[in-house]
Each structure stands twice: as structure tokens, then as C-alpha cells.
């Protein structure tokens, strides 16, 4: 088995405007792996592949969303949804939201999550946003640590943010002014 050293691994980040069949297969496979590892951005159990395909293809249909992907050596290994409020919401037009952020378990440790966050900040600034917000389950400790290291400030908690296996899970709310 060949293992690439981190020095030989190329990471890149972009936002998809079109999903090729290869990218769709990568997104679906890596979503399944992230869900199995406990970080499936809301899913607790792996849905049927057709549901995942519809989910990812549907992401591009919403004009207030950007589908940001992180790649290792050209293959999608993580994603993030960057959302903007619709034009009729003038009170929140300067705010973007990070949602559905994950990196496949096999691709962790290469700096891909940090690169996607940095890219989201750049895209938010390019779209005249002053603040980025997100919410996250308290069980996602590595992601929480990462967001805090990138300057996100915790402003609140919800003691019943989600239910996992019938048990309530606390959620944390973060923002970063940019």
C-alpha cells in the first residue's frame, strides 16, 4: 500500500457551480464516511445514495448558497455550505452562515478544514458580508476547537439543539466579525 506523505499532498478549495459525475460520487462517498464517523452535518444514519445525490444536486439550485469543496490531490474530500440571506432580509444582508461542514475521516489532518474556513471568509468579504455565523453540536469537539482557533466567538448554547439516539445534545452558536 502506498501512503502519500503530507508534503506530497496538494490541497485546494473552490466553490462548485456544476457537479460532475466524479465530484458527485466523491461527495456522496465522503458524506457517508463522515456520517459513519459521527460528523454528518445532521444525519445520524447513512441515507440511501439516491437521497445523497438529490441533496448535493439540490445545493446548486439555491442561489443564496455556495457549495465550497476541499480537495486532496484533485479529489473532493470535504465540503461546506456558505449561505447568504435572501435579498428581502435587509436586516441580515451583511451576514453569511457556514453550514454542513465536514472533512472525510481519511482526509483529516492535512489542513483542509482550515483552508475551507479561510475560503468562506474570503467569499464572505467578496460578497460584502461583515460577519459569519454558525451553529454546531457540542459533540463535534474537533470542529469547535478549529473554529475557535480561527477566531470564532461562542455567544450562546441551546441545551436541546438536536437528538442523537433519542438523547438531547447541546448546540453551540458562534460568530466571527470579518
GROMACS .gro file of C-alpha atoms in nm, residues 2-3 11 23-24 29 32 43 47 60 62-63 67 72 77 79-80 85 89-90 104 122 141 149 164 166 170 172 174:
model
   29
    2UNK     CA    1   0.132   0.343  -0.092
    3UNK     CA    2   0.085   0.626   0.156
   11UNK     CA    3  -0.492   2.065  -0.109
   23UNK     CA    4  -1.749   1.502  -0.796
   24UNK     CA    5  -2.097   1.373  -0.711
   29UNK     CA    6  -1.896   0.862  -0.060
   32UNK     CA    7  -2.132   0.853   0.402
   43UNK     CA    8  -2.759   1.296   0.952
   47UNK     CA    9  -2.932   0.774   0.389
   60UNK     CA   10  -2.660   2.423  -0.659
   62UNK     CA   11  -3.039   2.762  -0.433
   63UNK     CA   12  -2.886   3.092  -0.543
   67UNK     CA   13  -2.106   2.483  -0.225
   72UNK     CA   14  -0.685   1.640  -0.178
   77UNK     CA   15  -1.252   1.521   0.047
   79UNK     CA   16  -1.736   2.037   0.182
   80UNK     CA   17  -1.901   2.336   0.335
   85UNK     CA   18  -2.966   3.561   0.345
   89UNK     CA   19  -3.391   4.013   0.453
   90UNK     CA   20  -3.226   4.354   0.473
  104UNK     CA   21  -1.392   1.286   0.531
  122UNK     CA   22  -1.273   3.543   0.163
  141UNK     CA   23  -1.523   1.890   1.969
  149UNK     CA   24  -0.872   2.876   1.672
  164UNK     CA   25  -2.896   1.169   1.876
  166UNK     CA   26  -3.303   0.965   2.150
  170UNK     CA   27  -2.643   2.069   2.335
  172UNK     CA   28  -2.322   2.595   2.040
  174UNK     CA   29  -2.063   3.111   1.705
   0.00000   0.00000   0.00000
